[in-house]
Each structure stands twice: as C-alpha cells, then as structure tokens.
One Martini backbone bead per residue (centre of mass of N, CA, C, O) as a GRO file, in nm:
protein
  274
    1MET     BB    1  -1.777  -2.016   1.967
    2PRO     BB    2  -1.579  -1.971   1.711
    3PRO     BB    3  -1.517  -1.812   1.476
    4GLN     BB    4  -1.481  -1.795   1.080
    5HIS     BB    5  -1.251  -1.790   0.830
    6THR     BB    6  -1.266  -1.560   0.612
    7ASP     BB    7  -1.132  -1.448   0.280
    8ASN     BB    8  -1.080  -1.250   0.162
    9PHE     BB    9  -1.118  -1.120  -0.178
   10LEU     BB   10  -0.862  -1.036  -0.267
   11ILE     BB   11  -0.674  -1.223  -0.151
   12ALA     BB   12  -0.761  -1.472  -0.300
   13PRO     BB   13  -0.663  -1.547  -0.571
   14PHE     BB   14  -0.356  -1.526  -0.426
   15ILE     BB   15  -0.395  -1.805  -0.300
   16ALA     BB   16  -0.518  -1.943  -0.561
   17LEU     BB   17  -0.210  -1.895  -0.710
   18GLY     BB   18  -0.001  -2.019  -0.468
   19ARG     BB   19  -0.171  -2.327  -0.449
   20THR     BB   20  -0.075  -2.389  -0.740
   21VAL     BB   21   0.245  -2.376  -0.758
   22ILE     BB   22   0.306  -2.530  -0.545
   23ASP     BB   23   0.166  -2.817  -0.723
   24ALA     BB   24   0.300  -2.805  -0.928
   25SER     BB   25   0.602  -2.832  -0.791
   26LYS     BB   26   0.534  -3.045  -0.707
   27ASP     BB   27   0.503  -3.218  -0.968
   28VAL     BB   28   0.768  -3.199  -1.049
   29VAL     BB   29   0.889  -3.363  -0.836
   30SER     BB   30   0.761  -3.632  -0.927
   31VAL     BB   31   0.818  -3.619  -1.191
   32ASN     BB   32   1.131  -3.667  -1.134
   33ALA     BB   33   1.138  -3.943  -0.934
   34THR     BB   34   1.017  -4.124  -1.147
   35GLN     BB   35   1.189  -4.098  -1.352
   36GLY     BB   36   1.417  -4.265  -1.203
   37HIS     BB   37   1.243  -4.499  -1.132
   38LEU     BB   38   1.288  -4.552  -1.402
   39ILE     BB   39   1.564  -4.563  -1.521
   40GLY     BB   40   1.662  -4.789  -1.332
   41ALA     BB   41   1.509  -5.000  -1.391
   42PHE     BB   42   1.597  -5.023  -1.707
   43TRP     BB   43   1.910  -5.064  -1.594
   44ARG     BB   44   1.841  -5.341  -1.509
   45THR     BB   45   1.709  -5.416  -1.777
   46ALA     BB   46   1.971  -5.364  -1.938
   47THR     BB   47   2.220  -5.545  -1.747
   48PHE     BB   48   2.041  -5.779  -1.642
   49GLN     BB   49   1.924  -5.825  -1.360
   50SER     BB   50   1.589  -5.734  -1.418
   51PRO     BB   51   1.376  -5.859  -1.600
   52LEU     BB   52   1.171  -5.835  -1.857
   53ARG     BB   53   0.829  -5.781  -1.925
   54LEU     BB   54   0.712  -5.893  -2.204
   55ALA     BB   55   0.381  -5.948  -2.156
   56SER     BB   56   0.364  -5.657  -2.057
   57PHE     BB   57   0.476  -5.486  -2.295
   58VAL     BB   58   0.256  -5.670  -2.524
   59GLU     BB   59  -0.006  -5.580  -2.408
   60GLN     BB   60   0.085  -5.252  -2.354
   61PHE     BB   61   0.075  -5.218  -2.674
   62GLU     BB   62  -0.137  -5.306  -2.780
   63GLN     BB   63  -0.361  -5.105  -2.582
   64ILE     BB   64  -0.172  -4.793  -2.681
   65ILE     BB   65  -0.106  -4.865  -2.992
   66LEU     BB   66  -0.296  -5.060  -3.185
   67ARG     BB   67  -0.596  -4.990  -3.071
   68ALA     BB   68  -0.497  -4.664  -3.186
   69ILE     BB   69  -0.518  -4.628  -3.450
   70PRO     BB   70  -0.832  -4.603  -3.583
   71ILE     BB   71  -0.833  -4.334  -3.383
   72VAL     BB   72  -0.578  -4.180  -3.543
   73ALA     BB   73  -0.701  -4.206  -3.877
   74LEU     BB   74  -0.939  -4.076  -3.848
   75ILE     BB   75  -0.876  -3.774  -3.723
   76SER     BB   76  -0.642  -3.715  -3.902
   77LEU     BB   77  -0.798  -3.696  -4.179
   78VAL     BB   78  -0.947  -3.483  -4.108
   79VAL     BB   79  -0.783  -3.307  -4.055
   80GLY     BB   80  -0.640  -3.328  -4.314
   81ALA     BB   81  -0.855  -3.222  -4.472
   82ILE     BB   82  -0.997  -2.937  -4.301
   83ILE     BB   83  -0.731  -2.808  -4.412
   84THR     BB   84  -0.697  -2.855  -4.702
   85GLN     BB   85  -0.952  -2.669  -4.778
   86GLN     BB   86  -0.895  -2.418  -4.678
   87THR     BB   87  -0.624  -2.349  -4.828
   88ILE     BB   88  -0.735  -2.322  -5.060
   89LEU     BB   89  -0.874  -2.122  -5.048
   90GLN     BB   90  -0.726  -1.941  -5.005
   91LEU     BB   91  -0.470  -1.975  -5.212
   92ARG     BB   92  -0.675  -1.887  -5.461
   93ASN     BB   93  -0.615  -1.571  -5.429
   94PHE     BB   94  -0.327  -1.598  -5.580
   95GLY     BB   95  -0.267  -1.882  -5.775
   96ALA     BB   96  -0.155  -2.125  -5.520
   97ALA     BB   97  -0.297  -2.413  -5.450
   98ILE     BB   98  -0.019  -2.617  -5.526
   99LEU     BB   99   0.073  -2.477  -5.220
  100VAL     BB  100  -0.078  -2.746  -5.035
  101VAL     BB  101   0.165  -2.998  -5.080
  102ASP     BB  102   0.347  -2.863  -4.912
  103LEU     BB  103   0.164  -2.778  -4.624
  104ALA     BB  104   0.051  -3.114  -4.587
  105ALA     BB  105   0.361  -3.214  -4.541
  106ILE     BB  106   0.507  -3.071  -4.303
  107LEU     BB  107   0.253  -3.086  -4.094
  108MET     BB  108   0.200  -3.371  -4.068
  109PHE     BB  109   0.516  -3.389  -3.966
  110ARG     BB  110   0.586  -3.189  -3.800
  111GLU     BB  111   0.243  -3.154  -3.647
  112ILE     BB  112   0.037  -3.327  -3.647
  113GLY     BB  113   0.027  -3.597  -3.640
  114VAL     BB  114   0.204  -3.603  -3.297
  115LEU     BB  115  -0.016  -3.401  -3.176
  116LEU     BB  116  -0.261  -3.642  -3.224
  117ALA     BB  117  -0.150  -3.897  -3.097
  118ALA     BB  118  -0.071  -3.721  -2.812
  119ILE     BB  119  -0.391  -3.647  -2.742
  120MET     BB  120  -0.493  -3.974  -2.782
  121VAL     BB  121  -0.370  -4.118  -2.594
  122ALA     BB  122  -0.407  -3.965  -2.359
  123GLY     BB  123  -0.677  -3.923  -2.329
  124ARG     BB  124  -0.720  -4.278  -2.371
  125SER     BB  125  -0.405  -4.410  -2.206
  126GLY     BB  126  -0.331  -4.188  -1.947
  127SER     BB  127  -0.612  -4.259  -1.792
  128ALA     BB  128  -0.587  -4.586  -1.775
  129ILE     BB  129  -0.337  -4.588  -1.593
  130THR     BB  130  -0.446  -4.392  -1.358
  131ALA     BB  131  -0.670  -4.606  -1.358
  132GLU     BB  132  -0.468  -4.869  -1.241
  133ILE     BB  133  -0.293  -4.727  -1.012
  134GLY     BB  134  -0.510  -4.639  -0.866
  135SER     BB  135  -0.629  -4.931  -0.785
  136MET     BB  136  -0.382  -5.020  -0.689
  137ARG     BB  137  -0.391  -4.829  -0.425
  138ILE     BB  138  -0.636  -4.926  -0.283
  139ARG     BB  139  -0.550  -5.266  -0.297
  140GLU     BB  140  -0.247  -5.235  -0.191
  141GLU     BB  141  -0.016  -5.387  -0.452
  142PHE     BB  142   0.242  -5.241  -0.356
  143ASP     BB  143   0.292  -5.338  -0.117
  144ALA     BB  144   0.289  -5.605  -0.168
  145LEU     BB  145   0.523  -5.638  -0.387
  146ARG     BB  146   0.731  -5.486  -0.114
  147VAL     BB  147   0.697  -5.742   0.031
  148MET     BB  148   0.785  -5.943  -0.267
  149GLY     BB  149   1.034  -5.811  -0.375
  150VAL     BB  150   0.887  -5.616  -0.587
  151ASP     BB  151   0.893  -5.394  -0.794
  152PRO     BB  152   0.657  -5.142  -0.937
  153TYR     BB  153   0.873  -5.018  -1.163
  154GLN     BB  154   0.916  -5.270  -1.286
  155ALA     BB  155   0.616  -5.444  -1.287
  156LEU     BB  156   0.413  -5.175  -1.426
  157LEU     BB  157   0.591  -4.863  -1.496
  158LEU     BB  158   0.786  -4.986  -1.771
  159PRO     BB  159   0.618  -5.107  -1.968
  160ARG     BB  160   0.455  -4.828  -2.021
  161ALA     BB  161   0.655  -4.677  -2.080
  162LEU     BB  162   0.770  -4.836  -2.335
  163ALA     BB  163   0.540  -4.814  -2.533
  164LEU     BB  164   0.521  -4.504  -2.526
  165ILE     BB  165   0.806  -4.473  -2.659
  166VAL     BB  166   0.802  -4.661  -2.908
  167GLY     BB  167   0.504  -4.647  -3.015
  168LEU     BB  168   0.429  -4.311  -3.105
  169PRO     BB  169   0.560  -4.261  -3.381
  170LEU     BB  170   0.445  -4.481  -3.409
  171LEU     BB  171   0.125  -4.309  -3.456
  172ALA     BB  172   0.256  -4.029  -3.620
  173PHE     BB  173   0.303  -4.170  -3.901
  174VAL     BB  174  -0.035  -4.302  -3.896
  175GLY     BB  175  -0.112  -4.025  -3.948
  176SER     BB  176   0.001  -3.849  -4.112
  177MET     BB  177  -0.047  -4.087  -4.355
  178ALA     BB  178  -0.324  -3.981  -4.319
  179GLY     BB  179  -0.358  -3.696  -4.356
  180LEU     BB  180  -0.257  -3.716  -4.662
  181ALA     BB  181  -0.519  -3.866  -4.770
  182GLY     BB  182  -0.698  -3.584  -4.672
  183ALA     BB  183  -0.579  -3.470  -4.889
  184ILE     BB  184  -0.570  -3.563  -5.153
  185LEU     BB  185  -0.894  -3.571  -5.145
  186VAL     BB  186  -0.941  -3.251  -5.120
  187ALA     BB  187  -0.762  -3.183  -5.356
  188LYS     BB  188  -0.920  -3.352  -5.612
  189ALA     BB  189  -1.244  -3.228  -5.505
  190TYR     BB  190  -1.197  -2.943  -5.443
  191GLY     BB  191  -0.862  -2.824  -5.638
  192GLY     BB  192  -0.827  -3.050  -5.865
  193ILE     BB  193  -0.600  -3.176  -5.784
  194PRO     BB  194  -0.412  -3.428  -5.903
  195ILE     BB  195  -0.253  -3.697  -5.761
  196GLU     BB  196  -0.077  -3.694  -5.928
  197VAL     BB  197   0.052  -3.422  -5.918
  198PHE     BB  198   0.084  -3.433  -5.607
  199VAL     BB  199   0.262  -3.685  -5.610
  200ILE     BB  200   0.526  -3.483  -5.756
  201ARG     BB  201   0.525  -3.253  -5.529
  202LEU     BB  202   0.554  -3.423  -5.316
  203GLN     BB  203   0.857  -3.531  -5.362
  204ASP     BB  204   0.981  -3.179  -5.337
  205ALA     BB  205   0.852  -3.125  -5.039
  206MET     BB  206   0.990  -3.382  -4.904
  207THR     BB  207   1.123  -3.480  -4.647
  208ILE     BB  208   1.376  -3.622  -4.390
  209THR     BB  209   1.309  -3.387  -4.173
  210SER     BB  210   1.009  -3.406  -4.125
  211VAL     BB  211   1.006  -3.670  -4.008
  212ALA     BB  212   1.184  -3.654  -3.803
  213VAL     BB  213   1.081  -3.451  -3.597
  214GLY     BB  214   0.836  -3.617  -3.512
  215LEU     BB  215   1.018  -3.896  -3.453
  216LEU     BB  216   1.172  -3.726  -3.254
  217LYS     BB  217   0.917  -3.614  -3.037
  218SER     BB  218   0.746  -3.894  -2.979
  219PRO     BB  219   0.925  -4.001  -2.723
  220PHE     BB  220   0.899  -3.760  -2.528
  221MET     BB  221   0.544  -3.750  -2.532
  222GLY     BB  222   0.527  -4.068  -2.377
  223LEU     BB  223   0.693  -3.973  -2.146
  224LEU     BB  224   0.521  -3.744  -2.033
  225ILE     BB  225   0.255  -3.940  -2.025
  226GLY     BB  226   0.338  -4.157  -1.828
  227LEU     BB  227   0.419  -3.968  -1.602
  228ILE     BB  228   0.191  -3.842  -1.545
  229ALA     BB  229  -0.030  -4.093  -1.532
  230SER     BB  230   0.173  -4.217  -1.297
  231VAL     BB  231   0.162  -3.998  -1.054
  232GLU     BB  232  -0.160  -3.952  -1.014
  233GLY     BB  233  -0.205  -4.233  -0.942
  234MET     BB  234   0.001  -4.225  -0.681
  235LYS     BB  235  -0.188  -4.016  -0.529
  236VAL     BB  236  -0.413  -4.200  -0.435
  237GLN     BB  237  -0.689  -4.234  -0.203
  238GLY     BB  238  -0.903  -4.469  -0.102
  239SER     BB  239  -1.147  -4.316  -0.350
  240SER     BB  240  -1.342  -4.332  -0.610
  241GLU     BB  241  -1.280  -3.955  -0.610
  242SER     BB  242  -0.994  -3.963  -0.672
  243LEU     BB  243  -0.984  -4.118  -0.918
  244GLY     BB  244  -1.163  -3.952  -1.072
  245ARG     BB  245  -0.963  -3.670  -1.033
  246ARG     BB  246  -0.700  -3.755  -1.173
  247THR     BB  247  -0.768  -3.875  -1.461
  248THR     BB  248  -0.843  -3.569  -1.505
  249SER     BB  249  -0.612  -3.494  -1.449
  250SER     BB  250  -0.434  -3.662  -1.603
  251VAL     BB  251  -0.506  -3.557  -1.877
  252VAL     BB  252  -0.497  -3.235  -1.878
  253LYS     BB  253  -0.173  -3.206  -1.831
  254SER     BB  254  -0.095  -3.367  -2.078
  255ILE     BB  255  -0.169  -3.217  -2.248
  256PHE     BB  256  -0.088  -2.951  -2.216
  257VAL     BB  257   0.224  -3.059  -2.220
  258VAL     BB  258   0.249  -3.160  -2.502
  259ILE     BB  259   0.195  -2.859  -2.644
  260VAL     BB  260   0.403  -2.744  -2.552
  261ALA     BB  261   0.667  -2.896  -2.616
  262ASP     BB  262   0.592  -2.861  -2.933
  263GLY     BB  263   0.640  -2.613  -2.947
  264LEU     BB  264   0.940  -2.599  -2.835
  265PHE     BB  265   1.030  -2.771  -3.055
  266ALA     BB  266   0.987  -2.574  -3.286
  267ILE     BB  267   1.170  -2.352  -3.162
  268PHE     BB  268   1.422  -2.521  -3.163
  269PHE     BB  269   1.414  -2.631  -3.476
  270ALA     BB  270   1.396  -2.280  -3.561
  271ALA     BB  271   1.689  -2.228  -3.478
  272VAL     BB  272   1.870  -2.437  -3.575
  273GLY     BB  273   1.799  -2.566  -3.864
  274PHE     BB  274   1.553  -2.841  -3.875
   0.00000   0.00000   0.00000
C-alpha cells in the first residue's frame, strides 16, 4: 500500500492561499457569465421577444422587499439611535451637540441606510434565493425547463434580480428615514435638542445629493446580491449538505461584496466631489 502524501506544514498556508485565489477567480467568471445571461434575458424582455413573468416579479418583490420593511426599519431605528447617542456624547465635549443633526442626516442617507438594507437583504433574501435555486438544481428542474424550451434565467432568475434592483432603493430610503427617526428621538431625550430645532437644522443640513448618493448605490448592490445568490445556487450538487454549504457561502460573500462595494462607492463619490 503506497504511503499517503501529506503536505508540508510550511507550504500548507500557501497551498490554501492558492486554492482560495483560484476559487475566487472561478467565482468572478461565474458571476460574469450569470450577468451576461441576465442581460440577455432582460434584453429579450425589453424588446418584447419574451414576456416578463409579471406574477413572479410581483411575488418576489413582496417576498424580498415589502416583507423586509419592518425588520430593516427596526434595525435602522436602533442603529440610528445608538450612533446619535454616541455622537452627542463626544460632541458635548466641544459644545457642539447640535452638529449631531448634520452627521445623522449625512450618515443615514449616504451610508448607513443603504448599507444596513443591503446587509439585511443579503442575509434574509440572498440565502432564500440560493436555497430556492439550489433545490431546483437538486430536483433537476433547470434541465426540465430547458427540455421544455424555457430559459431558466428568463423564468427564474430575472424576476428575482429585477425585484432586488428595483426594490432595494425603496428599502434604503425606508431605512434612512427610520434611522433619522431614531436620531430625532435620542437627540430629544439624551441631547436635549427639541424636535422643532432638529427639523429646522435638518432642512439646512440635508441636501438632495446625500439622498441621491444612497439611491444610486442601491441598485448596484441589489444586482450584486442577486448575482452572488444565483451563482451559489447554481453550484449546488445534489445533496442537502451542498445546499447548506452554498447557502452559507452566499450570505458571507454577499455581505462581504456589499461592504467592499460601499467603500468603493464612497471613495468614488469623494473623488468626484459628489
């Protein structure tokens, strides 16, 4: 019996790093391929070559966006309150507690609102999309659709991707408003800033640019979540263990990519002065 080969412990980290890089490269290729299929499906829909399954889109919009509004609003409210409380605590040392209004308005609409909404959707709906697609792969429903002459990307993935792209700006706006509401309550209770003063200051601090930045980032983040969830679902290979592993991977990768994308957007908007 030949002896089993064992990797040297000194080179094992480099082997693991190489495998990680190769897997990441494969993921990039898979995401681009899926994006190409979705663009093709959207083009066929836009040119009336193939109809959009409106019932499926509405169902996905309800499941992914509308039912996520309460939890996104609650989380944003709590986070907005915590950030405001800590900000007031620091600004008091400089006698500038009123500046918490400016910081709350900018943070909530430019960064925190859209980021919390995207993370919640990635964890709540991205995992569900991966599990649904993975279950279909296990039951060979994708192959059955192709045999019937139906494009699975057109029938299954496009409605989910469109629901994410169209609906995530709505969730981001709701989250931003909820975070601002939390800021108002804490500023009143903890900072002694009357609501009327907060609102007047908010009118001066708030700009359409801050709102536009959050709304512009949201569709791209929705597309990224949909692509990663779809790719991970397509990787499921005939077992419940594989389904669970890919669902976990989908959530982790989606949250990581969303945070990185938010950072890149922040750098870009700062560079162009927007």
